[in-house]
Amino acid sequence: MQNRFIDCINQLPKPLVDELIPLLGDEFSGHITAKQLSRLIKASQLDEQALLLALLPVAAAFSSPGISQFFVGAIAKASSGDIYMGANLELPGEALFHSVHAEQSAISHAWLCGETRILDIVVNFSPCGHCRQFINELVDGSHIKIHLPGQESAPLSHYLPYAFGPKDLNVTEPLLSKNDIEFAIESNDPLIIEALNQTGLSYAPYTACHAAVVLETYDGATFSGRYAENAAFNPSMQPMQMALSNLIRHNKSYSDIKRAVLVESSKGQISLVGAAMDALHSVAAIELEHIVVEPSL
Ligand code: THU
Ligand code: ZN
């Protein structure tokens, strides 16, 4: 199989390409550390913002837009200095609301890697209303800077004036806040334990339906997705979508999926099992293992 970044680096300046090539192996999943970033800045002689804009075609190479053929790439820069790429994902044959936007993919990438604050979001098309609302759920969301090709950088509050957000529903610990709830289960199945741990890190202030999905591939690798709710409800990111987007970023195919586990809290007002099954079954004919857990007191 041809390396998926071959085409997207064609247009980039040669000194940048030379420094990038060693990073862009088949296993590259869109995470560039602060140290690697400063090496890219030095080699390319671009300032950080110009470099991040130049890297957007690399982020867009993670896109899987089977319906629209519209390739969106996004990069989230976290307070650690690391950057996280993401791209849109469309599920074949399923309702459009199952889609993952590039901004959501990049933000969830940073969150799954333990980041607690995002400072900048760089994206190759203007963020849609749904993404503006999704970004507004994050810690200090209104101050996150949005960078677009050919546009002045501006904070989210410029793109989403008169915003509705978590505070309107009395939620004071927004998405990305460090928050770990303990859940208990009697199992020594590593996949289930991983899903249980991810469930504790999920964000469900509106329904208490803490939940996570972990997918295992035939080579033994695992890919998790946590549930991330939104004050406006509909832009919430489902754990199956987050896990599938994670898997695709890691250069796996849907046919590599061997097991899929959804863990959710018994205390939620809703269940994500129907939504998770619909999403999973659009790409893999395997059973969804569904486990309900109790918060440990
Ligand atoms: N899309 C994004 O990824 N981000 C945006 O904010 C604009 C739209 C994606 C969603 C869908 O996969 C395709 O672009 C067409 O809307
Ligand atoms: Zn969007």
Tab-separated table of C-alpha atoms and ligand atoms in Angstrom:
chain	number	residue	atom	x	y	z
A	1	MET	CA	0.000	0.000	0.000
A	2	GLN	CA	1.291	3.460	-0.909
A	3	ASN	CA	2.141	5.786	1.984
A	4	ARG	CA	-0.883	8.047	2.439
A	5	PHE	CA	1.128	11.265	2.738
A	6	ILE	CA	2.952	11.027	-0.618
A	7	ASP	CA	0.565	13.287	-2.531
A	8	CYS	CA	-0.034	15.904	0.142
A	9	ILE	CA	3.606	16.892	0.603
A	10	ASN	CA	4.145	17.630	-3.129
A	11	GLN	CA	3.339	21.300	-2.811
A	12	LEU	CA	5.348	21.968	0.370
A	13	PRO	CA	8.719	23.772	0.411
A	14	LYS	CA	11.655	21.362	0.106
A	15	PRO	CA	13.357	22.118	3.465
A	16	LEU	CA	10.059	21.366	5.216
A	17	VAL	CA	9.549	18.155	3.233
A	18	ASP	CA	13.046	16.941	4.129
A	19	GLU	CA	12.348	17.416	7.835
A	20	LEU	CA	8.820	15.983	7.577
A	21	ILE	CA	9.541	12.779	5.691
A	22	PRO	CA	11.081	10.906	8.646
A	23	LEU	CA	7.911	11.651	10.671
A	24	LEU	CA	5.436	10.543	8.031
A	25	GLY	CA	5.822	6.786	8.202
A	26	ASP	CA	2.838	4.449	7.843
A	27	GLU	CA	2.366	4.584	11.608
A	28	PHE	CA	2.106	8.418	11.746
A	29	SER	CA	-1.242	9.250	13.353
A	30	GLY	CA	-1.102	13.035	13.397
A	31	HIS	CA	0.576	13.776	16.729
A	32	ILE	CA	3.635	16.052	16.528
A	33	THR	CA	5.417	16.865	19.772
A	34	ALA	CA	6.525	20.375	20.744
A	35	LYS	CA	10.123	19.324	20.157
A	36	GLN	CA	9.424	17.957	16.680
A	37	LEU	CA	7.431	21.108	15.919
A	38	SER	CA	10.307	23.389	16.822
A	39	ARG	CA	12.575	21.362	14.525
A	40	LEU	CA	10.079	21.798	11.688
A	41	ILE	CA	9.930	25.551	12.354
A	42	LYS	CA	13.696	25.799	12.274
A	43	ALA	CA	14.129	23.735	9.108
A	44	SER	CA	11.318	25.439	7.194
A	45	GLN	CA	12.113	28.964	8.422
A	46	LEU	CA	8.375	29.547	8.653
A	47	ASP	CA	6.815	31.056	11.763
A	48	GLU	CA	4.627	28.724	13.770
A	49	GLN	CA	1.348	29.916	12.321
A	50	ALA	CA	2.585	29.667	8.720
A	51	LEU	CA	3.944	26.204	9.438
A	52	LEU	CA	0.650	24.968	10.894
A	53	LEU	CA	-1.201	26.286	7.849
A	54	ALA	CA	1.364	24.565	5.610
A	55	LEU	CA	0.730	21.279	7.454
A	56	LEU	CA	-3.033	21.304	6.773
A	57	PRO	CA	-2.745	19.090	3.664
A	58	VAL	CA	-1.069	16.476	5.892
A	59	ALA	CA	-4.021	16.659	8.314
A	60	ALA	CA	-6.465	16.427	5.402
A	61	ALA	CA	-4.735	13.215	4.281
A	62	PHE	CA	-6.433	11.503	7.267
A	63	SER	CA	-9.839	12.357	5.803
A	64	SER	CA	-12.294	9.636	4.863
A	65	PRO	CA	-15.092	11.489	3.036
A	66	GLY	CA	-16.772	8.620	1.157
A	67	ILE	CA	-19.975	10.642	0.631
A	68	SER	CA	-18.876	14.238	0.007
A	69	GLN	CA	-15.348	13.744	-1.367
A	70	PHE	CA	-14.656	16.944	0.607
A	71	PHE	CA	-11.342	16.651	2.458
A	72	VAL	CA	-11.167	18.668	5.676
A	73	GLY	CA	-8.069	18.735	7.873
A	74	ALA	CA	-7.666	20.400	11.257
A	75	ILE	CA	-4.853	20.837	13.757
A	76	ALA	CA	-5.362	21.485	17.475
A	77	LYS	CA	-2.465	23.037	19.347
A	78	ALA	CA	-2.517	22.193	23.046
A	79	SER	CA	-1.014	24.034	26.013
A	80	SER	CA	1.719	21.360	26.217
A	81	GLY	CA	2.999	22.693	22.873
A	82	ASP	CA	2.156	19.459	21.048
A	83	ILE	CA	-0.097	19.519	17.991
A	84	TYR	CA	-2.806	17.025	17.061
A	85	MET	CA	-4.225	16.491	13.606
A	86	GLY	CA	-7.713	15.400	12.716
A	87	ALA	CA	-9.891	14.997	9.652
A	88	ASN	CA	-13.508	14.435	8.727
A	89	LEU	CA	-14.952	10.946	8.666
A	90	GLU	CA	-18.183	9.958	6.946
A	91	LEU	CA	-19.785	6.593	7.656
A	92	PRO	CA	-20.776	4.741	4.488
A	93	GLY	CA	-24.519	4.451	3.939
A	94	GLU	CA	-25.420	5.925	7.335
A	95	ALA	CA	-27.349	9.079	8.268
A	96	LEU	CA	-25.197	12.193	7.950
A	97	PHE	CA	-25.374	12.978	11.670
A	98	HIS	CA	-22.965	10.081	12.236
A	99	SER	CA	-20.175	12.095	10.562
A	100	VAL	CA	-17.142	13.359	12.442
A	101	HIS	CA	-15.882	16.857	11.584
A	102	ALA	CA	-12.168	17.518	11.246
A	103	GLU	CA	-12.180	19.919	14.206
A	104	GLN	CA	-13.855	17.288	16.415
A	105	SER	CA	-11.346	14.700	15.280
A	106	ALA	CA	-8.379	16.964	16.137
A	107	ILE	CA	-9.837	18.058	19.496
A	108	SER	CA	-10.696	14.496	20.518
A	109	HIS	CA	-7.200	13.422	19.460
A	110	ALA	CA	-5.696	15.956	21.918
A	111	TRP	CA	-8.159	14.975	24.661
A	112	LEU	CA	-7.436	11.245	24.287
A	113	CYS	CA	-3.720	12.062	24.639
A	114	GLY	CA	-4.381	13.692	28.019
A	115	GLU	CA	-4.356	17.359	27.014
A	116	THR	CA	-6.368	19.681	29.266
A	117	ARG	CA	-6.313	22.878	27.260
A	118	ILE	CA	-6.378	23.770	23.567
A	119	LEU	CA	-5.045	27.159	22.529
A	120	ASP	CA	-5.370	27.150	18.740
A	121	ILE	CA	-7.344	25.396	16.043
A	122	VAL	CA	-6.097	25.557	12.470
A	123	VAL	CA	-8.430	24.317	9.753
A	124	ASN	CA	-8.520	24.436	5.957
A	125	PHE	CA	-12.188	25.561	5.673
A	126	SER	CA	-14.224	27.875	7.853
A	127	PRO	CA	-15.557	25.900	10.839
A	128	CYS	CA	-19.277	25.173	10.492
A	129	GLY	CA	-21.828	26.178	13.125
A	130	HIS	CA	-21.759	22.696	14.663
A	131	CYS	CA	-17.972	22.887	15.145
A	132	ARG	CA	-18.136	26.396	16.579
A	133	GLN	CA	-20.603	25.050	19.128
A	134	PHE	CA	-18.406	22.015	19.795
A	135	ILE	CA	-15.341	24.239	20.383
A	136	ASN	CA	-17.398	26.439	22.715
A	137	GLU	CA	-17.717	23.456	25.068
A	138	LEU	CA	-13.959	23.385	25.725
A	139	VAL	CA	-12.042	24.893	28.618
A	140	ASP	CA	-11.792	28.634	27.912
A	141	GLY	CA	-13.474	27.937	24.565
A	142	SER	CA	-14.328	31.517	23.633
A	143	HIS	CA	-10.611	32.432	23.685
A	144	ILE	CA	-9.398	29.590	21.471
A	145	LYS	CA	-7.819	31.117	18.385
A	146	ILE	CA	-9.098	29.999	14.996
A	147	HIS	CA	-6.639	30.109	12.085
A	148	LEU	CA	-7.737	29.749	8.465
A	149	PRO	CA	-5.796	30.085	5.201
A	150	GLY	CA	-5.975	33.678	3.985
A	151	GLN	CA	-7.822	34.999	7.064
A	152	GLU	CA	-6.773	37.014	10.097
A	153	SER	CA	-6.636	34.793	13.161
A	154	ALA	CA	-9.509	35.463	15.550
A	155	PRO	CA	-10.836	33.957	18.768
A	156	LEU	CA	-13.876	31.692	18.743
A	157	SER	CA	-15.930	34.565	20.214
A	158	HIS	CA	-15.537	36.291	16.820
A	159	TYR	CA	-16.940	33.233	15.005
A	160	LEU	CA	-19.612	32.536	17.617
A	161	PRO	CA	-20.889	35.807	19.081
A	162	TYR	CA	-23.765	35.721	21.606
A	163	ALA	CA	-22.796	32.123	22.319
A	164	PHE	CA	-24.894	29.515	24.065
A	165	GLY	CA	-22.770	27.175	26.153
A	166	PRO	CA	-22.246	25.024	29.230
A	167	LYS	CA	-22.716	27.944	31.630
A	168	ASP	CA	-26.312	28.360	30.415
A	169	LEU	CA	-26.954	24.881	31.800
A	170	ASN	CA	-24.968	25.586	34.975
A	171	VAL	CA	-22.035	23.413	33.937
A	172	THR	CA	-18.839	24.919	35.285
A	173	GLU	CA	-16.311	22.203	34.405
A	174	PRO	CA	-16.166	22.209	30.622
A	175	LEU	CA	-14.797	19.611	28.226
A	176	LEU	CA	-11.046	18.906	28.712
A	177	SER	CA	-11.207	19.689	32.471
A	178	LYS	CA	-9.398	16.930	34.351
A	179	ASN	CA	-12.139	14.788	35.748
A	180	ASP	CA	-11.945	11.110	36.534
A	181	ILE	CA	-14.908	9.197	37.872
A	182	GLU	CA	-14.318	5.688	39.138
A	183	PHE	CA	-16.394	2.818	37.874
A	184	ALA	CA	-16.182	-0.760	39.037
A	185	ILE	CA	-16.431	-4.056	37.196
A	186	GLU	CA	-15.394	-7.605	37.914
A	187	SER	CA	-13.450	-8.522	34.838
A	188	ASN	CA	-9.858	-9.178	33.928
A	189	ASP	CA	-10.426	-8.718	30.220
A	190	PRO	CA	-7.892	-5.987	29.251
A	191	LEU	CA	-10.203	-4.538	26.584
A	192	ILE	CA	-13.047	-4.154	29.067
A	193	ILE	CA	-10.721	-2.654	31.683
A	194	GLU	CA	-9.420	-0.149	29.138
A	195	ALA	CA	-12.998	0.802	28.207
A	196	LEU	CA	-13.846	1.152	31.909
A	197	ASN	CA	-10.923	3.535	32.455
A	198	GLN	CA	-11.886	5.582	29.412
A	199	THR	CA	-15.488	5.731	30.659
A	200	GLY	CA	-14.235	7.454	33.814
A	201	LEU	CA	-12.599	10.112	31.635
A	202	SER	CA	-15.668	10.743	29.470
A	203	TYR	CA	-17.647	13.991	29.610
A	204	ALA	CA	-21.372	13.647	30.265
A	205	PRO	CA	-22.518	16.606	32.399
A	206	TYR	CA	-26.009	16.705	30.846
A	207	THR	CA	-27.104	13.059	31.092
A	208	ALA	CA	-24.538	11.414	33.407
A	209	CYS	CA	-24.234	8.761	30.689
A	210	HIS	CA	-20.487	8.301	31.083
A	211	ALA	CA	-19.399	5.986	28.292
A	212	ALA	CA	-16.502	4.838	26.140
A	213	VAL	CA	-15.817	2.499	23.247
A	214	VAL	CA	-12.648	0.513	22.674
A	215	LEU	CA	-11.985	-1.227	19.362
A	216	GLU	CA	-9.421	-3.988	19.078
A	217	THR	CA	-7.796	-4.870	15.775
A	218	TYR	CA	-6.477	-8.313	14.761
A	219	ASP	CA	-2.886	-7.216	15.465
A	220	GLY	CA	-3.815	-6.572	19.125
A	221	ALA	CA	-3.806	-2.747	18.933
A	222	THR	CA	-6.641	-0.868	20.658
A	223	PHE	CA	-8.360	2.409	19.821
A	224	SER	CA	-10.568	4.201	22.277
A	225	GLY	CA	-13.238	6.832	22.030
A	226	ARG	CA	-14.885	8.655	24.928
A	227	TYR	CA	-18.314	10.202	24.961
A	228	ALA	CA	-18.167	14.039	24.797
A	229	GLU	CA	-21.476	15.830	25.352
A	230	ASN	CA	-22.362	19.311	24.202
A	231	ALA	CA	-24.620	21.921	25.813
A	232	ALA	CA	-26.596	22.111	22.558
A	233	PHE	CA	-26.935	18.289	22.650
A	234	ASN	CA	-26.754	17.561	18.885
A	235	PRO	CA	-23.059	18.418	18.401
A	236	SER	CA	-22.143	15.834	21.086
A	237	MET	CA	-19.480	13.392	19.896
A	238	GLN	CA	-20.363	9.733	20.227
A	239	PRO	CA	-17.740	7.358	21.638
A	240	MET	CA	-18.009	5.001	18.634
A	241	GLN	CA	-17.348	7.875	16.231
A	242	MET	CA	-14.390	9.023	18.318
A	243	ALA	CA	-12.968	5.495	18.355
A	244	LEU	CA	-13.475	5.001	14.593
A	245	SER	CA	-11.838	8.333	13.858
A	246	ASN	CA	-8.928	7.304	16.112
A	247	LEU	CA	-8.605	3.968	14.283
A	248	ILE	CA	-8.609	5.616	10.835
A	249	ARG	CA	-5.979	8.173	11.952
A	250	HIS	CA	-3.831	5.170	12.871
A	251	ASN	CA	-3.966	3.827	9.333
A	252	LYS	CA	-6.159	0.835	10.133
A	253	SER	CA	-9.075	-0.392	8.043
A	254	TYR	CA	-12.544	-1.233	9.265
A	255	SER	CA	-11.893	-4.842	8.239
A	256	ASP	CA	-9.081	-4.931	10.844
A	257	ILE	CA	-11.616	-4.636	13.694
A	258	LYS	CA	-11.836	-7.819	15.742
A	259	ARG	CA	-13.745	-6.700	18.853
A	260	ALA	CA	-15.779	-3.638	19.851
A	261	VAL	CA	-16.740	-2.865	23.456
A	262	LEU	CA	-19.096	-0.147	24.707
A	263	VAL	CA	-19.018	0.515	28.446
A	264	GLU	CA	-21.612	2.866	29.902
A	265	SER	CA	-22.743	3.991	33.328
A	266	SER	CA	-25.892	2.544	34.877
A	267	LYS	CA	-26.693	6.040	36.167
A	268	GLY	CA	-27.163	7.743	32.773
A	269	GLN	CA	-30.502	9.173	31.666
A	270	ILE	CA	-29.911	7.760	28.189
A	271	SER	CA	-28.131	4.859	26.525
A	272	LEU	CA	-25.736	5.152	23.596
A	273	VAL	CA	-26.015	1.497	22.606
A	274	GLY	CA	-28.373	2.020	19.640
A	275	ALA	CA	-26.286	4.851	18.201
A	276	ALA	CA	-23.059	2.906	18.726
A	277	MET	CA	-24.457	-0.207	17.010
A	278	ASP	CA	-25.684	1.768	14.002
A	279	ALA	CA	-22.268	3.365	13.568
A	280	LEU	CA	-20.326	0.128	14.089
A	281	HIS	CA	-22.528	-1.924	11.770
A	282	SER	CA	-22.089	0.552	8.939
A	283	VAL	CA	-18.416	-0.477	8.800
A	284	ALA	CA	-18.011	-3.914	10.445
A	285	ALA	CA	-20.191	-7.000	10.766
A	286	ILE	CA	-19.191	-7.766	14.343
A	287	GLU	CA	-21.164	-7.848	17.556
A	288	LEU	CA	-20.986	-4.871	19.909
A	289	GLU	CA	-20.153	-6.013	23.444
A	290	HIS	CA	-22.250	-3.803	25.744
A	291	ILE	CA	-21.345	-3.529	29.411
A	292	VAL	CA	-23.167	-1.433	31.999
A	293	VAL	CA	-21.126	-0.371	35.024
A	294	GLU	CA	-21.808	1.183	38.419
A	295	PRO	CA	-19.933	4.192	39.709
A	296	SER	CA	-17.894	3.108	42.734
A	297	LEU	CA	-18.745	5.143	45.798
B	1	THU	N1	-16.771	19.383	7.623
B	1	THU	C1	-15.797	19.459	8.591
B	1	THU	O1	-15.069	18.490	8.820
B	1	THU	N2	-15.675	20.608	9.292
B	1	THU	C2	-16.461	21.708	9.088
B	1	THU	O2	-16.600	22.524	9.962
B	1	THU	C3	-17.167	21.811	7.802
B	1	THU	C4	-17.670	20.479	7.309
B	1	THU	C5	-16.950	18.108	6.912
B	1	THU	C6	-18.199	17.373	7.327
B	1	THU	C7	-18.463	16.530	6.106
B	1	THU	O3	-17.666	15.360	6.198
B	1	THU	C8	-17.954	17.359	4.943
B	1	THU	O4	-17.056	18.317	5.524
B	1	THU	C9	-19.030	18.101	4.180
B	1	THU	O5	-19.761	18.892	5.030
B	2	ZN	ZN	-17.909	21.383	11.421
